[in-house]
Coordinates of C-alpha atoms in Angstrom, one line a residue:
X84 CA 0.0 0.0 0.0
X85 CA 1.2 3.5 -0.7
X86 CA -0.1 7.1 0.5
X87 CA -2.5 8.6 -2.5
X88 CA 0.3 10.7 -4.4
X89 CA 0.5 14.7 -3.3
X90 CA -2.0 13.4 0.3
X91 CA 0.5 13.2 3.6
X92 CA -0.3 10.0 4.9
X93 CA -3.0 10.1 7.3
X94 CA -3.8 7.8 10.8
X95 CA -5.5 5.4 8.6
X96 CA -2.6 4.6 6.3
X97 CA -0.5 3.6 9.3
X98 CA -3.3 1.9 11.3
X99 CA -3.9 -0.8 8.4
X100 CA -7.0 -1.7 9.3
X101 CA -5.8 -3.8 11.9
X102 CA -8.8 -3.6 14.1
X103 CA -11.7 -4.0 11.6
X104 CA -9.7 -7.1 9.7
X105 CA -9.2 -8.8 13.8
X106 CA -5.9 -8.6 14.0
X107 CA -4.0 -8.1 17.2
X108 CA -2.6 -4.8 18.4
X109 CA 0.4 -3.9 16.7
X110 CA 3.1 -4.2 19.2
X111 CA 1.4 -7.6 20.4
X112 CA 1.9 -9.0 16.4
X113 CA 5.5 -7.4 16.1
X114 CA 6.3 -9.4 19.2
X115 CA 5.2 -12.5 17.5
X116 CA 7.0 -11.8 14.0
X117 CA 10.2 -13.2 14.2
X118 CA 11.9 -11.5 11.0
X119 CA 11.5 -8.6 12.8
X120 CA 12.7 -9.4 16.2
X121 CA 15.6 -10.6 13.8
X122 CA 16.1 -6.9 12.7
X123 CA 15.6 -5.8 16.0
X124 CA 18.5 -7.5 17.5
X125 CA 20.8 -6.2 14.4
X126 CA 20.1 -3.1 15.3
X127 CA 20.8 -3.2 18.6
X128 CA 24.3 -5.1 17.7
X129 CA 25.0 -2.6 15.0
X130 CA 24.5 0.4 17.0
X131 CA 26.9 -1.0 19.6
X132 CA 29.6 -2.4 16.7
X133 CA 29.1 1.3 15.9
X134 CA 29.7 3.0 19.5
X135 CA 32.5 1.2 20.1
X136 CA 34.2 1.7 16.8
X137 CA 33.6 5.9 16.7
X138 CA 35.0 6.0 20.3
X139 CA 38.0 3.8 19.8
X140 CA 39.0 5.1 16.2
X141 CA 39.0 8.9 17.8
X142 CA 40.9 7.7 21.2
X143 CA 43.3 6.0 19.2
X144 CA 43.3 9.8 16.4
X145 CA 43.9 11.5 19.5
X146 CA 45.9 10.1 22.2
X147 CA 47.8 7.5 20.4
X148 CA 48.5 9.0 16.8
X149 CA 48.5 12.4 17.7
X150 CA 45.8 13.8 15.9
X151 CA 45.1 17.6 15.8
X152 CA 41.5 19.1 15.7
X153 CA 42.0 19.1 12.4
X154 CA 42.4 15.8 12.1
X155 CA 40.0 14.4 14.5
X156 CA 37.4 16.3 12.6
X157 CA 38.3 14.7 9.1
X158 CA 38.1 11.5 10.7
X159 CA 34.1 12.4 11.8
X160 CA 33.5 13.6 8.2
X161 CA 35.0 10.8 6.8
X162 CA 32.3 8.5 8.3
X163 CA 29.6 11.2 7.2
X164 CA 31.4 11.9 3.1
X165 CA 30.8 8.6 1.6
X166 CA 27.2 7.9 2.8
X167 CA 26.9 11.3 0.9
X168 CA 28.2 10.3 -2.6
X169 CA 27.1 6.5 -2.0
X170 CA 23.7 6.4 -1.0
X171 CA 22.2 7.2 -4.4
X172 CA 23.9 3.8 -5.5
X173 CA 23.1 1.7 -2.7
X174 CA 19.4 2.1 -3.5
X175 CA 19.8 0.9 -6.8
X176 CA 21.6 -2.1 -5.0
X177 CA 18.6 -2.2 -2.4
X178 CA 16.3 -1.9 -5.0
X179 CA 18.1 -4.8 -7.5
X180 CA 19.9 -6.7 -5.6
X181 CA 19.3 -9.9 -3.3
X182 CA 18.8 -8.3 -0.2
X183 CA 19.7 -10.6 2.6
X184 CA 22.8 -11.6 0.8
X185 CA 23.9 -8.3 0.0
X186 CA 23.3 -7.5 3.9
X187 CA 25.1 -10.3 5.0
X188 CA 27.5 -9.2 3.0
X189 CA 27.9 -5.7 3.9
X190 CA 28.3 -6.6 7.7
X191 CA 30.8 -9.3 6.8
X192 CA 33.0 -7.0 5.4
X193 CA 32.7 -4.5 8.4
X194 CA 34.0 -7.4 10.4
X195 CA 37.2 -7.3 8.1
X196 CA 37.6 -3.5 8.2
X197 CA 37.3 -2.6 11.6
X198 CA 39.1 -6.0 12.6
X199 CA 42.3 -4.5 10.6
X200 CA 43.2 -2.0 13.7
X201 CA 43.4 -4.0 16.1
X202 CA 45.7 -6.7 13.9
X203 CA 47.6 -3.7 12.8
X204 CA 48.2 -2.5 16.4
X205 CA 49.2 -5.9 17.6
X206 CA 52.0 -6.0 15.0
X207 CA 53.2 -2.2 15.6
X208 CA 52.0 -0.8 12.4
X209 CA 49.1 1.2 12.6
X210 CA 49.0 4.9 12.0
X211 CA 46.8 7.8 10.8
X212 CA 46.1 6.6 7.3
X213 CA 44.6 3.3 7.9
X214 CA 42.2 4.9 10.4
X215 CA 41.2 7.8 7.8
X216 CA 40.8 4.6 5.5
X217 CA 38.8 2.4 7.5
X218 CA 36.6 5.5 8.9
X219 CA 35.6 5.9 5.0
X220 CA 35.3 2.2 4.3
X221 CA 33.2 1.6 7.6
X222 CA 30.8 4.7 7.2
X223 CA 30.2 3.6 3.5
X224 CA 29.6 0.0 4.7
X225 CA 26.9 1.4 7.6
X226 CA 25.2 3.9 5.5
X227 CA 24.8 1.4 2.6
X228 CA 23.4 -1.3 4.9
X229 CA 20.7 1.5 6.2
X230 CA 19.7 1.7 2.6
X231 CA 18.9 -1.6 2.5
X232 CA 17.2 -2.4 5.8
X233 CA 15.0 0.4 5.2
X234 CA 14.2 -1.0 2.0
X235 CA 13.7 -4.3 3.6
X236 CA 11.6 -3.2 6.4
X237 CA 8.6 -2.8 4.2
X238 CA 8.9 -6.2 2.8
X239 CA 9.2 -7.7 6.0
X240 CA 6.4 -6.2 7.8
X241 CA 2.7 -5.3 6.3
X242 CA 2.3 -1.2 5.7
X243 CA 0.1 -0.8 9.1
X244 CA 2.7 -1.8 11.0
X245 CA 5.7 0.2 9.7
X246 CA 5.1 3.5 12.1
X247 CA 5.8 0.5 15.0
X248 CA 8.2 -1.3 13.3
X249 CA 10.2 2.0 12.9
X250 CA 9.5 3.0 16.6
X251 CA 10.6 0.0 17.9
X252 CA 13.8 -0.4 15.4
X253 CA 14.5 3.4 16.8
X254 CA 14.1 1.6 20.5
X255 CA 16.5 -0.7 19.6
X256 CA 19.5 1.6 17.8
X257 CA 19.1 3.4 21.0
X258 CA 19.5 0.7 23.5
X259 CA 22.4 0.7 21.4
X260 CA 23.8 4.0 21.5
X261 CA 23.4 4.2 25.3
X262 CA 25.3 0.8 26.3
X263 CA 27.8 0.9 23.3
X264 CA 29.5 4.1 24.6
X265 CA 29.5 2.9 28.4
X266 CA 30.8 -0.4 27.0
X267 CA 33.6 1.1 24.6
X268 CA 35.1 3.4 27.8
X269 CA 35.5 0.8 30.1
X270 CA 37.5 -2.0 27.4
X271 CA 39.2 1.2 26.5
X272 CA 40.2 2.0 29.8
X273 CA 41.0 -1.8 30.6
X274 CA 42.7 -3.1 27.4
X275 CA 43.3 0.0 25.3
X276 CA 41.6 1.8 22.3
X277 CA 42.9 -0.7 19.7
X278 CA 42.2 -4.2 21.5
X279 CA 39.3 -2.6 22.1
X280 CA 38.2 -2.6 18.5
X281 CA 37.6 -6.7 19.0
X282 CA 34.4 -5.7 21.0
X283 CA 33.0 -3.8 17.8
X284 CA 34.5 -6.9 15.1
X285 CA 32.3 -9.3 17.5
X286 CA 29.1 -7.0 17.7
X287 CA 29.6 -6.6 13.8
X288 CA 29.8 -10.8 14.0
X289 CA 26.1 -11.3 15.9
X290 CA 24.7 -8.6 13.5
X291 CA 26.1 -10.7 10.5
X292 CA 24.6 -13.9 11.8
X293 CA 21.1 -12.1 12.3
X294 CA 20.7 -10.8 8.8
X295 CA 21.4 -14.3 7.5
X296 CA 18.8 -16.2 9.7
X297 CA 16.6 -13.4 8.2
X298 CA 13.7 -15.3 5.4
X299 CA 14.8 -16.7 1.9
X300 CA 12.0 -14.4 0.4
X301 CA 14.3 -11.4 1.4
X302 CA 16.8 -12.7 -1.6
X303 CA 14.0 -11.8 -4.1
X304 CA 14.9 -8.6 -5.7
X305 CA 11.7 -6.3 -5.4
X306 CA 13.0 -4.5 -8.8
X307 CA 14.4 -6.2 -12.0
X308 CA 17.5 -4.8 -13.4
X309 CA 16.8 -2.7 -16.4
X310 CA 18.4 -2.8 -19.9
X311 CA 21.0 -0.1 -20.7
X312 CA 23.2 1.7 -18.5
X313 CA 24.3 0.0 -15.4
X314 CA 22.9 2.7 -13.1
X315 CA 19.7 3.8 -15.2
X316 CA 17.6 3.8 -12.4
X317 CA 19.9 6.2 -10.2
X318 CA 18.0 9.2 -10.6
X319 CA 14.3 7.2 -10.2
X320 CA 14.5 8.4 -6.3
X321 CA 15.2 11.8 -7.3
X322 CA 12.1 11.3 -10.0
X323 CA 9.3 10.2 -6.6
X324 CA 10.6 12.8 -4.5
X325 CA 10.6 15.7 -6.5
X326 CA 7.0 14.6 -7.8
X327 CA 6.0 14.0 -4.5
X328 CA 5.6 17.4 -2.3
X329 CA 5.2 15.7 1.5
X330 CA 8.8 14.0 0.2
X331 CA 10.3 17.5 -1.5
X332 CA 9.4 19.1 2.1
X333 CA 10.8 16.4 3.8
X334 CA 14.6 16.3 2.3
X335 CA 14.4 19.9 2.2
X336 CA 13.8 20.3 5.6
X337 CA 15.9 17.6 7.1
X338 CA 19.1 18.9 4.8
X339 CA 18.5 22.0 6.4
X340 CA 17.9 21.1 9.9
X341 CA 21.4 18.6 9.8
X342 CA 23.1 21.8 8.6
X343 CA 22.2 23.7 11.5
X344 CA 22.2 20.9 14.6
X345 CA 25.6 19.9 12.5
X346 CA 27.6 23.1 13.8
X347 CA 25.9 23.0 17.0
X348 CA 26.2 19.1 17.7
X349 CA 30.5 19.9 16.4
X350 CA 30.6 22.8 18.8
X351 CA 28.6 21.4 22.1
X352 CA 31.4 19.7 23.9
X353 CA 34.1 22.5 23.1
X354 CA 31.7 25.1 24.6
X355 CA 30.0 23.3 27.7
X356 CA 33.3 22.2 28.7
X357 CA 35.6 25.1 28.5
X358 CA 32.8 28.1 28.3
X359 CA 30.5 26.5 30.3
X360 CA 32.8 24.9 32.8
X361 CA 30.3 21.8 33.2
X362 CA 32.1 19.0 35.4
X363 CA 32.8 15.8 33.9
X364 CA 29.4 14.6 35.2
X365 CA 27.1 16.8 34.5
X366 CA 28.2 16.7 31.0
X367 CA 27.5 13.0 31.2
X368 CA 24.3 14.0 33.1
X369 CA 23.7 16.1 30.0
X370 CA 24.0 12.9 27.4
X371 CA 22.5 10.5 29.6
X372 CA 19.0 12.7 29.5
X373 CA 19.0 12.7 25.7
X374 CA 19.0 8.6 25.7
X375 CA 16.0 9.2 28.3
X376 CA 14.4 11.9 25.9
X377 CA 14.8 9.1 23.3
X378 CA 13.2 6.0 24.6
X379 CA 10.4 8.4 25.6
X380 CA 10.0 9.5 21.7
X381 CA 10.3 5.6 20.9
X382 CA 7.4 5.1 23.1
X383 CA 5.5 7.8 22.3
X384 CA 5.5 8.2 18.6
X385 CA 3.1 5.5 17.0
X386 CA 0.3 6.8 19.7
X387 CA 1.3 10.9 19.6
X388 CA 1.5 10.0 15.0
X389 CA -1.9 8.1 15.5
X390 CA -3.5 10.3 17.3
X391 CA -3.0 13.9 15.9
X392 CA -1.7 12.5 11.7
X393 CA 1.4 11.2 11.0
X394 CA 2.3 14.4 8.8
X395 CA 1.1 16.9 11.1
X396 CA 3.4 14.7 13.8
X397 CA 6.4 14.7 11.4
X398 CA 6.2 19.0 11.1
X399 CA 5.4 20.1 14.7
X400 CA 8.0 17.5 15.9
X401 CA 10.4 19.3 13.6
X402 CA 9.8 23.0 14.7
X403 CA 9.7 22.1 18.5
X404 CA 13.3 19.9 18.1
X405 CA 14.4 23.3 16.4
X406 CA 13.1 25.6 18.7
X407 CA 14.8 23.6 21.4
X408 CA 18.4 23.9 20.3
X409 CA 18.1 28.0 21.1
X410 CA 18.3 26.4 24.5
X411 CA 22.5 26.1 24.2
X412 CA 23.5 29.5 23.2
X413 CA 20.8 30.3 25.9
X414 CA 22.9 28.3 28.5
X415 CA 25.7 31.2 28.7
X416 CA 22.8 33.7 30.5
X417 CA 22.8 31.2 33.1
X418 CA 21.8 28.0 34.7
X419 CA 23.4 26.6 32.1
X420 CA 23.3 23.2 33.6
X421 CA 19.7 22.9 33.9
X422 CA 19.1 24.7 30.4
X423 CA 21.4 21.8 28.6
X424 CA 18.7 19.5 30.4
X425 CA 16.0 20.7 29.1
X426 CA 17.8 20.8 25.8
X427 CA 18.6 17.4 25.3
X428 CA 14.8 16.5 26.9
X429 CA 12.9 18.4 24.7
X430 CA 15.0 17.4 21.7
X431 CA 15.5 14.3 22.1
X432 CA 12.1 13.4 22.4
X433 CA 11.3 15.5 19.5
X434 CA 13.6 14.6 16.8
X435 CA 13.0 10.8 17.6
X436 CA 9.4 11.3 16.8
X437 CA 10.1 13.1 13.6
X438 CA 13.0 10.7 12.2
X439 CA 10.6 8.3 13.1
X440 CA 7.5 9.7 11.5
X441 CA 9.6 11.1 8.5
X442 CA 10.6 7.3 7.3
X443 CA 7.2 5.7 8.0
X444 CA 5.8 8.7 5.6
X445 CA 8.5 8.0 3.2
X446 CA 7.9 4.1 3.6
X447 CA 4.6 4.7 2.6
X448 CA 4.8 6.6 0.1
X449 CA 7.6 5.2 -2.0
X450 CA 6.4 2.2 -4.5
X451 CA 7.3 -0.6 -4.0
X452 CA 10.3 -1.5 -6.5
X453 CA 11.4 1.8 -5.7
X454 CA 12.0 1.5 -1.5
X455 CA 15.6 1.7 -1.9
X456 CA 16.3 4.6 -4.7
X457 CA 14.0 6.8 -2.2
X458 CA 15.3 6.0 0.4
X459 CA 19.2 6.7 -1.0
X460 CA 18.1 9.9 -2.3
X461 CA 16.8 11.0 1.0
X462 CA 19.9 9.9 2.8
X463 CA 22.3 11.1 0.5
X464 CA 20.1 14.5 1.1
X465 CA 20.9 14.3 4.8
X466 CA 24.1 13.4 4.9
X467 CA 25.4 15.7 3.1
X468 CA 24.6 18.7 5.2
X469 CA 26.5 17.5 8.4
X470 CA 29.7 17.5 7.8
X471 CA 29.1 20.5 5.9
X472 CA 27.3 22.3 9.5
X473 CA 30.3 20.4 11.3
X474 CA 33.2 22.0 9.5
X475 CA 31.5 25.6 8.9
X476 CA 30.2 25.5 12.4
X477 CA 33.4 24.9 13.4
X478 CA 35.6 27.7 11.4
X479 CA 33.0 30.5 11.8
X480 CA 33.2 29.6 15.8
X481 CA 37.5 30.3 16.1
X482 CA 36.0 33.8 13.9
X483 CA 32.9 34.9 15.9
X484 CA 33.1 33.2 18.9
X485 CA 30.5 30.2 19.9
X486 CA 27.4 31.6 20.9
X487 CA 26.8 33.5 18.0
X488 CA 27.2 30.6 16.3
X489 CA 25.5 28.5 18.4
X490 CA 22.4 31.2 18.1
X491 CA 22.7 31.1 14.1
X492 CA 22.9 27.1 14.0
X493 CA 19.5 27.3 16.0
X494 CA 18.0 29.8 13.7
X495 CA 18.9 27.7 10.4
X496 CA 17.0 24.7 11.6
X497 CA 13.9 27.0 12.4
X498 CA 14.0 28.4 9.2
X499 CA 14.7 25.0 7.9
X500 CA 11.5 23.6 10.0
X501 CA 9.1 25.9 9.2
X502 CA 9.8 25.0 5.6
X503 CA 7.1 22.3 6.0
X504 CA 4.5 25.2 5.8
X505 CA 5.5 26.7 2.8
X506 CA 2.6 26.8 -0.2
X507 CA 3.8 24.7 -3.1
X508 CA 2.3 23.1 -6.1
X509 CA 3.0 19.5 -7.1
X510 CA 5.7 19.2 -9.6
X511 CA 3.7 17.4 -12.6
X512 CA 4.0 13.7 -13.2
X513 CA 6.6 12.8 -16.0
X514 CA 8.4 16.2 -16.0

C-alpha cells in the first residue's frame, strides 16, 4: 500500500485496518514476528559495533597517533562523506539486488575492516592513514546497509505496522547507543583503544549472523535490473521525490535542519566544557537525558503520530526539536546546567518522533520497486549537510566566537522547520 500521491499519509494509512480485519494490536503482532525481532537485534548489535568503533578510532586519532583538531574532525567527516556520494547507488543495490545476501554481506566485510586496527596494532604498524581509510570504508559500509534495511523493512512487515516497526527499530538503535559508549570506555580503559576494537568486530559478528537467519524471500529482488546503462535507475529516487511534495518538504527540511544541529552538535562539547565549565558529570548527566528523551519518543511516537496525523506529527516535531536547540547558546545567560537539560529532553524526544514519523511517511509513500532509490536519495540528502554544518560551524566559531554561532545554527534549523508550511504546487507527473 502506498499514500495517495501529493495526500500526507494520514492515521489510517498507518493503522492498516488492523482492528476491523481482527488482528491483534500492533506491538502484540511485532512481538510474534520473528523477521523482525531478527532486525531488531541487528540493530541493537549494529548500534553497539558502531559506539564502540567511533569512540575507539578517535581515542586511538587522538591520544595514540597524535591527531590535531583538524584531524580528529576529518576523521568524523570521513564517516559522514561517503554515505553522501554512496547512497544514491546503494538504492539501486537495495532496489536490484538480493537483499539478505547483500546484507550479510555488507556486515561481513565491516568485520574485516574494523578488525584490521586491532591486527595492525598488535603488529606495531598502525597509524593515521589506515584509520582515515577504514573510517571511510566503515561509514560507506553502515550507510549502505541503512539503505537496504530500510528498503527491507517494508517487505518484511505489512504497511500498518511500519510507524511500529520503525519505533521500535528506533528503540532498539538506542539501547544501542546508550550501552555501546558505556561499553567502549570501560575496554578502553582496561585493554586500550585498539584491543578494544575486537568488541565492535564481534558486535559486527552477531549482527552478520542475524541478517542471514533473516527469510529466503528477502533474496528476491523487489525491482528487475533494467536494460542499458548499469545505473539507469539512479536518478528514479530523485524522480518520486521531486514529484511528491510531503517528500520534496521532507529532504528539504531535514538537509536544512542537519546543517544547523551539524555546527551546533560539532561545537557542544568545546563550549559546555571550557565556556560552560560543566564538570565531567554533569556533561555526562547532559548525554545520559537525551537517551532518556529518546526512549520516551520511541514510546510515544506510534500513539502521539496516530493520534493527531502522521504528517502533522512529522512537522510540529520538527519545529519544537528546532526551537529547542536556542536552548544552548541560551545556557551562557545562566543556569546553564539545567538549560542543557531541558535541551537534550525536549530534543531528544522531539527529533525521535520526527525521524521516526519522517521514514514511516517515506515508507509509505515510496512504491514498491522503488524502497531503496527513495530511500538513498533521502539519505544522501541528509548526509550531506552534516559534515558541511560540522566544518562551517566549526571555522566560523574560532572567527565569531561560539554563541553567536550556536544562536545562528539554531535559527537555520527554524528556518529549515518551518519550511514544512511553505505553499507549493505538485511538480507534474513525467516532467
Amino acid at each position: 500500500m502506498t499514500a495517495t500521491p501529493g495526500r500526507p499519509p494520514s492515521a489510517a494509512d498507518t493503522a492498516g485496518g488492523a482492528a476491523g480485519a481482527g488482528r491483534p494490536a500492533p506491538w502484540r503482532e511485532l512481538r510474534r514476528h520473528r523477521p523482525f525481532l531478527l532486525l531488531c537485534g541487528e540493530q541493537a548489535a549494529s548500534s553497539v559495533g558502531r559506539q564502540i568503533t567511533a569512540l575507539a578510532l578517535a581515542l586511538l586519532a587522538v591520544t595514540q597517533l597524535d591527531a590535531g583538531p583538524f584531524g580528529a574532525s576529518a576523521l568524523l567527516a570521513l564517516t559522514y562523506l561517503p554515505g553522501a556520494v554512496l547512497s544514491p547507488f546503494a538504492g539501486v543495490l537495495a532496489d536490484r539486488a538480493r537483499l539478505r545476501t547483500l546484507a550479510v554481506t555488507l556486515t561481513a566485510l565491516q568485520v574485516v575492516v574494523v578488525g584490521s586496527v586491532p591486527l595492525a596494532g598488535a603488529l606495531g604498524r598502525l597509524g593515521l592513514p589506515q584509520l582515515y581509510v577504514v573510517a571511510g570504508l566503515s561509514g560507506a559500509l553502515t550507510w549502505t546497509l541503512s539503505v537496504v534495511l530500510q528498503a527491507a523493512l517494508p517487505q518484511v512487515v505489512r504497511p500498518g505496522l511500519l510507524l511500529n516497526g520503525n519505533a521500535a527499530l528506533t528503540g532498539a538503535r538506542t539501547a544501542g547507543q546508550i550501552g555501546g559508549p558505556a561499553l567502549g570506555g570501560v575496554l578502553v580503559g582496561l585493554v586500550g583503544a585498539s584491543p578494544a576494537l575486537l568488541a565492535g568486530v564481534v558486535a559486527y559478528g552477531v549482527e552478520t549472523v542475524l541478517l542471514f537467519a533473516l527469510p529466503a524471500a528477502l533474496n528476491r529482488p523487489a525491482a528487475p535490473a533494467a536494460a542499458g546503462p548499469r545505473f539507469a535507475g539512479l536518478c528514479e529516487g530523485f524522480a518520486v521525490v521531486r514529484a511528491e511534495p510531503v517528500l520534496r518538504r521532507q529532504v528539504l527540511a531535514g538537509a536544512g535542519f542537519n546543517l544547523g544541529s551539524g555546527a551546533a552538535d560539532a561545537l557542544f562539547v568545546l563550549y559546555a566544557g571550557r565556556e560552560l565549565a560543566l564538570k565531567p558529570w554533569q556533561l555526562g548527566g547532559v548525554y545520559a537525558t537525551f537517551s532518556v528523551a529518546t526512549v520516551a519518543g520511541v514510546v510515544l511516537a506510534g500513539r502521539f503520530a496516530r493520534t493527531i496525523g502522521l504528517y502533522r506529527a512529522t512537522r510540529i516535531c520538527a519545529l519544537v526539536a528546532a526551537l529547542a536547540i536556542f536552548l544552548v547558546p541560551a545556557a551562557s545567560l545562566g543556569l546553564a546546567f539545567p538549560a542543557l537539560l531541558a535541551y537534550q529532553l525536549v530534543f531528544g524526544g522531539a527529533a525521535t518522533v520526527w525521524a521516526i514519523s519522517m521514514t514511516t511517511t517515506q515508507q509509505l509513500i515510496a512504491p514498491p520497486g522503488l524502497q531503496g532509490r527513495v530511500a538513498g536519495f533521502a539519505q544522501a540528502a541528509l548526509l550531506t549537510t552534516v559534515p558541511v554544518g560540522a566544518l562551517s560551524g566549526g571555522a566560523l566559531a574560532s572567527w565569531l566566537g561560539n554563541v553567536p554561532v550556536l544562536t545562528g545554527a539554531a535559527g537555520a534549523t527554524v528556518l529549515a522547520a518551518l519550511s514544512f508550511w511553505l505553499p507549493h504546487r505538485p511538480a507534474p507527473r513525467g516532467s
